[in-house]
PDB file of C-alpha atoms in Angstrom:
ATOM      1  CA  UNK A 100     -21.963  18.015  18.691  1.00 58.00           C
ATOM      2  CA  UNK A 101     -19.430  15.330  19.588  1.00 68.00           C
ATOM      3  CA  UNK A 102     -16.043  16.024  18.002  1.00 79.00           C
ATOM      4  CA  UNK A 103     -14.911  12.998  16.021  1.00 84.00           C
ATOM      5  CA  UNK A 104     -11.458  12.588  14.524  1.00 88.00           C
ATOM      6  CA  UNK A 105      -9.331  10.169  12.563  1.00 87.00           C
ATOM      7  CA  UNK A 106      -5.609  10.001  13.286  1.00 91.00           C
ATOM      8  CA  UNK A 107      -3.529  10.366  10.117  1.00 87.00           C
ATOM      9  CA  UNK A 108      -0.078   8.797   9.745  1.00 89.00           C
ATOM     10  CA  UNK A 109       2.149  11.074   7.604  1.00 89.00           C
ATOM     11  CA  UNK A 110       5.002   8.563   7.517  1.00 88.00           C
ATOM     12  CA  UNK A 111       2.838   6.085   5.650  1.00 89.00           C
ATOM     13  CA  UNK A 112       1.336   8.835   3.506  1.00 84.00           C
ATOM     14  CA  UNK A 113       4.798   9.903   2.331  1.00 85.00           C
ATOM     15  CA  UNK A 114       5.290   6.459   0.776  1.00 85.00           C
ATOM     16  CA  UNK A 115       2.143   6.568  -1.339  1.00 84.00           C
ATOM     17  CA  UNK A 116       2.512   6.723  -5.125  1.00 80.00           C
ATOM     18  CA  UNK A 117       1.156   9.678  -7.065  1.00 77.00           C
ATOM     19  CA  UNK A 118       0.057  10.285 -10.620  1.00 83.00           C
ATOM     20  CA  UNK A 119       3.684  11.117 -11.452  1.00 79.00           C
ATOM     21  CA  UNK A 120       4.696   7.513 -10.701  1.00 81.00           C
ATOM     22  CA  UNK A 121       3.984   4.287 -12.533  1.00 86.00           C
ATOM     23  CA  UNK A 122       0.338   3.473 -11.814  1.00 88.00           C
ATOM     24  CA  UNK A 123       0.237   0.574  -9.307  1.00 85.00           C
ATOM     25  CA  UNK A 124      -3.301  -0.337 -10.397  1.00 85.00           C
ATOM     26  CA  UNK A 125      -2.136  -0.780 -13.985  1.00 88.00           C
ATOM     27  CA  UNK A 126       1.043  -2.696 -13.160  1.00 86.00           C
ATOM     28  CA  UNK A 127      -0.600  -4.760 -10.374  1.00 84.00           C
ATOM     29  CA  UNK A 128       2.718  -6.361  -9.402  1.00 83.00           C
ATOM     30  CA  UNK A 129       2.840  -4.865  -5.911  1.00 80.00           C
ATOM     31  CA  UNK A 130      -0.756  -4.562  -4.811  1.00 88.00           C
ATOM     32  CA  UNK A 131      -1.762  -5.108  -1.225  1.00 82.00           C
ATOM     33  CA  UNK A 132      -3.498  -8.308  -0.144  1.00 91.00           C
ATOM     34  CA  UNK A 133      -6.118  -9.240  -2.737  1.00 94.00           C
ATOM     35  CA  UNK A 134      -9.425 -10.048  -1.050  1.00 95.00           C
ATOM     36  CA  UNK A 135     -11.549 -10.902  -4.092  1.00 95.00           C
ATOM     37  CA  UNK A 136     -11.734 -10.428  -7.848  1.00 95.00           C
ATOM     38  CA  UNK A 137     -14.410 -10.466 -10.525  1.00 94.00           C
ATOM     39  CA  UNK A 138     -13.476  -9.933 -14.157  1.00 92.00           C
ATOM     40  CA  UNK A 139     -11.047  -7.001 -13.960  1.00 91.00           C
ATOM     41  CA  UNK A 140     -12.475  -5.648 -10.690  1.00 94.00           C
ATOM     42  CA  UNK A 141     -10.229  -6.213  -7.678  1.00 96.00           C
ATOM     43  CA  UNK A 142     -11.006  -5.795  -3.975  1.00 96.00           C
ATOM     44  CA  UNK A 143      -7.685  -5.255  -2.234  1.00 95.00           C
ATOM     45  CA  UNK A 144      -6.343  -4.119   1.118  1.00 95.00           C
ATOM     46  CA  UNK A 145      -4.944  -0.602   0.950  1.00 93.00           C
ATOM     47  CA  UNK A 146      -1.170  -0.975   0.944  1.00 90.00           C
ATOM     48  CA  UNK A 147      -0.819   2.450   2.559  1.00 89.00           C
ATOM     49  CA  UNK A 148      -3.312   2.554   5.478  1.00 89.00           C
ATOM     50  CA  UNK A 149      -2.827   6.138   6.628  1.00 91.00           C
ATOM     51  CA  UNK A 150      -5.708   6.126   9.145  1.00 92.00           C
ATOM     52  CA  UNK A 151      -5.285   4.552  12.555  1.00 92.00           C
ATOM     53  CA  UNK A 152      -7.992   2.319  14.052  1.00 93.00           C
ATOM     54  CA  UNK A 153      -9.487   1.550  10.679  1.00 94.00           C
ATOM     55  CA  UNK A 154      -9.417  -1.125   8.006  1.00 96.00           C
ATOM     56  CA  UNK A 155      -8.809   0.472   4.618  1.00 96.00           C
ATOM     57  CA  UNK A 156      -9.561  -1.357   1.392  1.00 96.00           C
ATOM     58  CA  UNK A 157      -9.885  -0.355  -2.252  1.00 95.00           C
ATOM     59  CA  UNK A 158     -11.974  -1.572  -5.142  1.00 96.00           C
ATOM     60  CA  UNK A 159     -10.013  -1.220  -8.367  1.00 94.00           C
ATOM     61  CA  UNK A 160     -12.896  -0.796 -10.757  1.00 94.00           C
ATOM     62  CA  UNK A 161     -11.362  -1.486 -14.141  1.00 92.00           C
ATOM     63  CA  UNK A 162      -8.150  -2.108 -16.054  1.00 92.00           C
ATOM     64  CA  UNK A 163      -8.964   1.062 -18.041  1.00 93.00           C
ATOM     65  CA  UNK A 164      -6.674   3.707 -16.542  1.00 93.00           C
ATOM     66  CA  UNK A 165      -8.676   6.643 -17.906  1.00 92.00           C
ATOM     67  CA  UNK A 166     -12.025   5.065 -17.075  1.00 91.00           C
ATOM     68  CA  UNK A 167     -14.810   6.499 -14.955  1.00 93.00           C
ATOM     69  CA  UNK A 168     -18.354   5.651 -13.945  1.00 94.00           C
ATOM     70  CA  UNK A 169     -19.522   8.401 -16.297  1.00 92.00           C
ATOM     71  CA  UNK A 170     -17.917   6.578 -19.245  1.00 93.00           C
ATOM     72  CA  UNK A 171     -18.344   2.843 -18.531  1.00 95.00           C
ATOM     73  CA  UNK A 172     -20.658   0.710 -20.638  1.00 94.00           C
ATOM     74  CA  UNK A 173     -24.065   0.318 -19.000  1.00 95.00           C
ATOM     75  CA  UNK A 174     -23.561  -3.359 -18.158  1.00 95.00           C
ATOM     76  CA  UNK A 175     -20.022  -2.797 -16.820  1.00 95.00           C
ATOM     77  CA  UNK A 176     -21.246  -0.031 -14.532  1.00 96.00           C
ATOM     78  CA  UNK A 177     -24.062  -2.217 -13.206  1.00 96.00           C
ATOM     79  CA  UNK A 178     -21.584  -5.034 -12.523  1.00 96.00           C
ATOM     80  CA  UNK A 179     -19.364  -2.598 -10.655  1.00 97.00           C
ATOM     81  CA  UNK A 180     -22.204  -1.444  -8.404  1.00 96.00           C
ATOM     82  CA  UNK A 181     -23.172  -5.046  -7.671  1.00 95.00           C
ATOM     83  CA  UNK A 182     -19.566  -5.878  -6.767  1.00 96.00           C
ATOM     84  CA  UNK A 183     -19.088  -2.788  -4.569  1.00 96.00           C
ATOM     85  CA  UNK A 184     -22.304  -3.370  -2.648  1.00 95.00           C
ATOM     86  CA  UNK A 185     -21.542  -7.075  -2.162  1.00 96.00           C
ATOM     87  CA  UNK A 186     -18.131  -6.248  -0.661  1.00 96.00           C
ATOM     88  CA  UNK A 187     -19.675  -3.506   1.487  1.00 96.00           C
ATOM     89  CA  UNK A 188     -22.178  -5.999   2.892  1.00 94.00           C
ATOM     90  CA  UNK A 189     -19.420  -8.551   3.413  1.00 95.00           C
ATOM     91  CA  UNK A 190     -17.307  -6.140   5.451  1.00 95.00           C
ATOM     92  CA  UNK A 191     -20.294  -5.058   7.533  1.00 94.00           C
ATOM     93  CA  UNK A 192     -21.164  -8.693   8.239  1.00 94.00           C
ATOM     94  CA  UNK A 193     -17.838  -9.245   9.992  1.00 91.00           C
ATOM     95  CA  UNK A 194     -19.089  -7.153  12.955  1.00 87.00           C
ATOM     96  CA  UNK A 195     -15.526  -5.943  13.592  1.00 92.00           C
ATOM     97  CA  UNK A 196     -16.312  -2.300  12.932  1.00 95.00           C
ATOM     98  CA  UNK A 197     -18.634   0.268  14.382  1.00 94.00           C
ATOM     99  CA  UNK A 198     -19.337   1.531  10.865  1.00 95.00           C
ATOM    100  CA  UNK A 199     -18.241   0.823   7.292  1.00 96.00           C
ATOM    101  CA  UNK A 200     -18.212   3.505   4.600  1.00 96.00           C
ATOM    102  CA  UNK A 201     -18.133   3.303   0.809  1.00 97.00           C
ATOM    103  CA  UNK A 202     -17.108   6.311  -1.261  1.00 95.00           C
ATOM    104  CA  UNK A 203     -15.395   7.336  -4.462  1.00 95.00           C
ATOM    105  CA  UNK A 204     -13.133  10.229  -5.461  1.00 93.00           C
ATOM    106  CA  UNK A 205     -12.707  11.568  -8.972  1.00 87.00           C
ATOM    107  CA  UNK A 206     -10.594  14.510 -10.061  1.00 83.00           C
ATOM    108  CA  UNK A 207      -7.972  16.816  -8.514  1.00 81.00           C
ATOM    109  CA  UNK A 208     -10.332  18.476  -6.004  1.00 78.00           C
ATOM    110  CA  UNK A 209     -11.973  15.273  -4.776  1.00 83.00           C
ATOM    111  CA  UNK A 210      -9.347  14.163  -2.255  1.00 78.00           C
ATOM    112  CA  UNK A 211      -8.050  11.310  -4.402  1.00 80.00           C
ATOM    113  CA  UNK A 212      -4.352  10.707  -5.061  1.00 79.00           C
ATOM    114  CA  UNK A 213      -4.421   8.363  -8.086  1.00 84.00           C
ATOM    115  CA  UNK A 214      -6.202   8.819 -11.413  1.00 90.00           C
ATOM    116  CA  UNK A 215      -6.887   5.108 -12.011  1.00 91.00           C
ATOM    117  CA  UNK A 216     -10.583   4.535 -11.185  1.00 91.00           C
ATOM    118  CA  UNK A 217     -11.117   3.055  -7.749  1.00 94.00           C
ATOM    119  CA  UNK A 218     -13.516   3.245  -4.826  1.00 95.00           C
ATOM    120  CA  UNK A 219     -12.742   3.064  -1.136  1.00 95.00           C
ATOM    121  CA  UNK A 220     -14.331   0.754   1.406  1.00 97.00           C
ATOM    122  CA  UNK A 221     -13.260   1.532   4.963  1.00 97.00           C
ATOM    123  CA  UNK A 222     -14.196   0.049   8.320  1.00 96.00           C
ATOM    124  CA  UNK A 223     -13.942   2.271  11.418  1.00 95.00           C
ATOM    125  CA  UNK A 224     -13.329   0.473  14.698  1.00 94.00           C
ATOM    126  CA  UNK A 225     -14.590   3.195  17.032  1.00 92.00           C
ATOM    127  CA  UNK A 226     -16.372   5.819  14.931  1.00 93.00           C
ATOM    128  CA  UNK A 227     -20.008   5.861  13.892  1.00 92.00           C
ATOM    129  CA  UNK A 228     -19.667   7.601  10.538  1.00 92.00           C
ATOM    130  CA  UNK A 229     -23.421   8.239  10.400  1.00 90.00           C
ATOM    131  CA  UNK A 230     -23.798   9.818  13.834  1.00 88.00           C
ATOM    132  CA  UNK A 231     -23.675  13.481  12.812  1.00 86.00           C
ATOM    133  CA  UNK A 232     -25.627  13.270   9.563  1.00 88.00           C
ATOM    134  CA  UNK A 233     -28.692  15.441   9.111  1.00 87.00           C
ATOM    135  CA  UNK A 234     -31.207  13.384   7.132  1.00 87.00           C
ATOM    136  CA  UNK A 235     -32.554  16.552   5.534  1.00 90.00           C
ATOM    137  CA  UNK A 236     -29.496  16.502   3.291  1.00 91.00           C
ATOM    138  CA  UNK A 237     -30.732  13.374   1.505  1.00 91.00           C
ATOM    139  CA  UNK A 238     -33.927  14.963   0.207  1.00 89.00           C
ATOM    140  CA  UNK A 239     -34.823  18.214  -1.497  1.00 93.00           C
ATOM    141  CA  UNK A 240     -35.962  19.505  -4.870  1.00 95.00           C
ATOM    142  CA  UNK A 241     -37.324  16.511  -6.749  1.00 95.00           C
ATOM    143  CA  UNK A 242     -35.788  15.786 -10.160  1.00 96.00           C
ATOM    144  CA  UNK A 243     -37.279  12.395 -10.944  1.00 93.00           C
ATOM    145  CA  UNK A 244     -39.231   9.698  -9.164  1.00 91.00           C
ATOM    146  CA  UNK A 245     -40.436   6.213 -10.078  1.00 87.00           C
ATOM    147  CA  UNK A 246     -42.728   4.154  -7.904  1.00 82.00           C
ATOM    148  CA  UNK A 247     -41.993   1.014  -9.936  1.00 78.00           C
ATOM    149  CA  UNK A 248     -38.319   1.053  -8.965  1.00 76.00           C
ATOM    150  CA  UNK A 249     -38.795   2.865  -5.652  1.00 82.00           C
ATOM    151  CA  UNK A 250     -36.272   5.487  -6.714  1.00 89.00           C
ATOM    152  CA  UNK A 251     -36.108   9.189  -6.010  1.00 93.00           C
ATOM    153  CA  UNK A 252     -33.569  11.676  -7.396  1.00 95.00           C
ATOM    154  CA  UNK A 253     -33.269  15.154  -5.934  1.00 96.00           C
ATOM    155  CA  UNK A 254     -31.125  18.246  -5.438  1.00 96.00           C
ATOM    156  CA  UNK A 255     -30.317  18.779  -1.783  1.00 94.00           C
ATOM    157  CA  UNK A 256     -31.652  21.945  -0.166  1.00 94.00           C
ATOM    158  CA  UNK A 257     -29.357  21.256   2.813  1.00 93.00           C
ATOM    159  CA  UNK A 258     -26.056  20.217   1.184  1.00 92.00           C
ATOM    160  CA  UNK A 259     -23.238  18.636   3.147  1.00 89.00           C
ATOM    161  CA  UNK A 260     -20.769  21.024   1.495  1.00 86.00           C
ATOM    162  CA  UNK A 261     -21.934  24.008  -0.545  1.00 84.00           C
ATOM    163  CA  UNK A 262     -24.066  24.945  -3.526  1.00 90.00           C
ATOM    164  CA  UNK A 263     -25.378  21.915  -5.452  1.00 92.00           C
ATOM    165  CA  UNK A 264     -25.482  18.246  -4.461  1.00 95.00           C
ATOM    166  CA  UNK A 265     -27.511  15.432  -5.982  1.00 96.00           C
ATOM    167  CA  UNK A 266     -29.197  12.543  -4.166  1.00 96.00           C
ATOM    168  CA  UNK A 267     -30.250   9.159  -5.531  1.00 96.00           C
ATOM    169  CA  UNK A 268     -32.337   7.077  -3.140  1.00 93.00           C
ATOM    170  CA  UNK A 269     -33.693   3.555  -3.535  1.00 92.00           C
ATOM    171  CA  UNK A 270     -35.732   1.571  -1.055  1.00 86.00           C
ATOM    172  CA  UNK A 271     -33.888  -1.737  -1.359  1.00 72.00           C
ATOM    173  CA  UNK A 272     -30.904  -3.382  -3.036  1.00 68.00           C
ATOM    174  CA  UNK A 273     -33.172  -5.045  -5.594  1.00 70.00           C
ATOM    175  CA  UNK A 274     -33.200  -1.730  -7.462  1.00 85.00           C
ATOM    176  CA  UNK A 275     -29.404  -1.494  -7.605  1.00 90.00           C
ATOM    177  CA  UNK A 276     -29.294  -1.354 -11.411  1.00 92.00           C
ATOM    178  CA  UNK A 277     -31.498   1.726 -11.340  1.00 93.00           C
ATOM    179  CA  UNK A 278     -29.183   3.306  -8.801  1.00 94.00           C
ATOM    180  CA  UNK A 279     -26.160   2.517 -11.000  1.00 95.00           C
ATOM    181  CA  UNK A 280     -27.814   3.980 -14.108  1.00 95.00           C
ATOM    182  CA  UNK A 281     -28.892   7.132 -12.285  1.00 95.00           C
ATOM    183  CA  UNK A 282     -25.501   7.772 -10.699  1.00 96.00           C
ATOM    184  CA  UNK A 283     -23.872   7.266 -14.084  1.00 96.00           C
ATOM    185  CA  UNK A 284     -26.117   9.895 -15.672  1.00 96.00           C
ATOM    186  CA  UNK A 285     -25.452  12.353 -12.851  1.00 96.00           C
ATOM    187  CA  UNK A 286     -21.675  11.784 -12.973  1.00 96.00           C
ATOM    188  CA  UNK A 287     -21.666  12.494 -16.686  1.00 95.00           C
ATOM    189  CA  UNK A 288     -23.790  15.609 -16.140  1.00 95.00           C
ATOM    190  CA  UNK A 289     -21.461  16.934 -13.438  1.00 95.00           C
ATOM    191  CA  UNK A 290     -18.346  16.564 -15.617  1.00 94.00           C
ATOM    192  CA  UNK A 291     -19.797  17.755 -18.906  1.00 93.00           C
ATOM    193  CA  UNK A 292     -22.787  20.053 -18.337  1.00 93.00           C
ATOM    194  CA  UNK A 293     -22.819  21.297 -14.765  1.00 89.00           C
ATOM    195  CA  UNK A 294     -21.459  24.801 -14.079  1.00 84.00           C
ATOM    196  CA  UNK A 295     -20.854  25.343 -17.765  1.00 86.00           C
ATOM    197  CA  UNK A 296     -18.487  22.391 -17.953  1.00 84.00           C
ATOM    198  CA  UNK A 297     -16.104  23.888 -15.381  1.00 88.00           C
ATOM    199  CA  UNK A 298     -16.346  21.048 -12.852  1.00 90.00           C
ATOM    200  CA  UNK A 299     -13.472  18.560 -13.062  1.00 90.00           C
ATOM    201  CA  UNK A 300     -14.011  16.701  -9.785  1.00 92.00           C
ATOM    202  CA  UNK A 301     -16.743  14.947  -7.871  1.00 92.00           C
ATOM    203  CA  UNK A 302     -17.336  12.495  -5.041  1.00 94.00           C
ATOM    204  CA  UNK A 303     -19.775   9.656  -4.653  1.00 97.00           C
ATOM    205  CA  UNK A 304     -20.813   8.901  -1.080  1.00 96.00           C
ATOM    206  CA  UNK A 305     -22.965   5.879  -0.290  1.00 96.00           C
ATOM    207  CA  UNK A 306     -25.234   5.468   2.735  1.00 94.00           C
ATOM    208  CA  UNK A 307     -27.449   2.732   4.094  1.00 88.00           C
ATOM    209  CA  UNK A 308     -30.360   3.666   6.349  1.00 83.00           C
ATOM    210  CA  UNK A 309     -32.329   0.603   7.438  1.00 72.00           C
ATOM    211  CA  UNK A 310     -33.970  -0.525   4.151  1.00 78.00           C
ATOM    212  CA  UNK A 311     -33.018   2.586   2.198  1.00 87.00           C
ATOM    213  CA  UNK A 312     -29.841   3.184   0.188  1.00 91.00           C
ATOM    214  CA  UNK A 313     -28.667   6.612  -0.877  1.00 93.00           C
ATOM    215  CA  UNK A 314     -25.865   7.843  -3.108  1.00 95.00           C
ATOM    216  CA  UNK A 315     -24.885  11.477  -2.874  1.00 96.00           C
ATOM    217  CA  UNK A 316     -23.199  12.889  -5.995  1.00 96.00           C
ATOM    218  CA  UNK A 317     -21.151  15.911  -4.938  1.00 95.00           C
ATOM    219  CA  UNK A 318     -19.494  18.245  -7.480  1.00 94.00           C
ATOM    220  CA  UNK A 319     -16.231  19.468  -5.948  1.00 88.00           C
ATOM    221  CA  UNK A 320     -14.706  22.914  -6.012  1.00 87.00           C
ATOM    222  CA  UNK A 321     -12.404  24.754  -3.604  1.00 87.00           C
ATOM    223  CA  UNK A 322     -14.103  24.659  -0.193  1.00 86.00           C
ATOM    224  CA  UNK A 323     -15.643  27.938   0.915  1.00 88.00           C
ATOM    225  CA  UNK A 324     -13.976  29.913   3.710  1.00 91.00           C
ATOM    226  CA  UNK A 325     -17.401  30.358   5.336  1.00 87.00           C
ATOM    227  CA  UNK A 326     -17.766  26.595   5.527  1.00 88.00           C
ATOM    228  CA  UNK A 327     -14.269  25.966   6.880  1.00 88.00           C
ATOM    229  CA  UNK A 328     -14.265  28.741   9.453  1.00 90.00           C
ATOM    230  CA  UNK A 329     -17.851  28.870  10.629  1.00 85.00           C
ATOM    231  CA  UNK A 330     -19.673  25.832   9.264  1.00 86.00           C
ATOM    232  CA  UNK A 331     -21.910  28.144   7.213  1.00 90.00           C
ATOM    233  CA  UNK A 332     -23.092  26.586   3.960  1.00 90.00           C
ATOM    234  CA  UNK A 333     -23.658  28.525   0.754  1.00 90.00           C
ATOM    235  CA  UNK A 334     -26.567  27.314  -1.353  1.00 89.00           C
ATOM    236  CA  UNK A 335     -27.680  28.306  -4.828  1.00 88.00           C
ATOM    237  CA  UNK A 336     -30.730  30.462  -5.404  1.00 90.00           C
ATOM    238  CA  UNK A 337     -33.868  28.392  -5.804  1.00 92.00           C
ATOM    239  CA  UNK A 338     -34.397  29.556  -9.409  1.00 93.00           C
ATOM    240  CA  UNK A 339     -30.902  28.288 -10.256  1.00 92.00           C
ATOM    241  CA  UNK A 340     -31.643  24.920  -8.677  1.00 93.00           C
ATOM    242  CA  UNK A 341     -34.926  24.765 -10.572  1.00 94.00           C
ATOM    243  CA  UNK A 342     -33.087  25.320 -13.858  1.00 94.00           C
ATOM    244  CA  UNK A 343     -30.706  22.472 -13.018  1.00 94.00           C
ATOM    245  CA  UNK A 344     -33.654  20.298 -12.015  1.00 94.00           C
ATOM    246  CA  UNK A 345     -35.408  20.921 -15.317  1.00 95.00           C
ATOM    247  CA  UNK A 346     -32.283  20.088 -17.320  1.00 94.00           C
ATOM    248  CA  UNK A 347     -31.774  16.844 -15.458  1.00 95.00           C
ATOM    249  CA  UNK A 348     -35.446  15.885 -15.444  1.00 94.00           C
ATOM    250  CA  UNK A 349     -35.415  15.971 -19.244  1.00 95.00           C
ATOM    251  CA  UNK A 350     -32.329  13.753 -19.288  1.00 93.00           C
ATOM    252  CA  UNK A 351     -33.865  11.209 -16.886  1.00 92.00           C
ATOM    253  CA  UNK A 352     -37.171  11.105 -18.746  1.00 92.00           C
ATOM    254  CA  UNK A 353     -35.301  10.456 -21.986  1.00 90.00           C
ATOM    255  CA  UNK A 354     -33.046   7.811 -20.424  1.00 87.00           C
ATOM    256  CA  UNK A 355     -35.792   5.831 -18.709  1.00 87.00           C
ATOM    257  CA  UNK A 356     -38.716   6.365 -21.085  1.00 80.00           C
ATOM    258  CA  UNK A 357     -38.423   2.812 -22.468  1.00 62.00           C
ATOM    259  CA  UNK A 358     -38.441   1.174 -19.016  1.00 62.00           C
TER     260      UNK A 358
END
C-alpha cells in the first residue's frame, strides 16, 4: 500500500483557540475569509490551516453553540445537508485539487478542537483521499432499505476503525433529505442509546462514488492498540450487531412509516 501523509504545522496549531477560550464561531468578529452564507450557516476559510498543500475550509452550521445534527429541527438539518453538499460540489468543480473531503467531528474523542457545531471541507492538492478505501466497508448487515428513495442503511462488517460503524447510502443527490434524516437518527442513537449511553463522540464521513453518496457514522472511543500497532480491527460478535440492527430497524420503520 502506498504510504500517504499530510504535513502538519505545529506553529499554526499552537495559535488555534480551544473550548477554554471565547468561541470564535459565536463572536464571529475574527473569522477567516467568508466564502458564502445562508441563514446562520457560514462557509469560511479556516483561519488556522495546519495542513500543508491543502485548502481548509469550515462550515459553521448554526448560531446555536450547543447544537448538533442529532438535535436540529428536521427542516434545519435538511437545509444544512443541502448547503454542505452544494459547497462540496462547488469546491470540486474548481479542479484545483486531486480530492475534496467533507467530514464532521463531534465530542472529545472525535478529533475536533471546538464545541461549536461545524463541518470541515478540505481540498488536497496531491492526495487522492479515496485511493486506499476498501469498498466492503460501505456495506454490511442491512438495517433498512427503501427502493423508493434508493437508500440503504447498514452496519459495516469491515469497519474503518473498530467495533461498530453505520453506513447510509443513496444513489443520487435527489434523495439528500432522506440521507439527512437518516444520519440525524443515527447520530441521536449513537449519543443516547448506543453502548448503553456511554458514547460521547462520533464522526461523520462523506463519500462520493460515481452516482452514489455514502455517509459513514462512526462512534468514537479510544483507538485500540491492535489497530494502531498492527492494523488489526476488532469487530463485534455478529449476535451483538444483530441486536443493534434490530433496535435501529424499529426506529427507522417508525420514523419513515408515513412516507
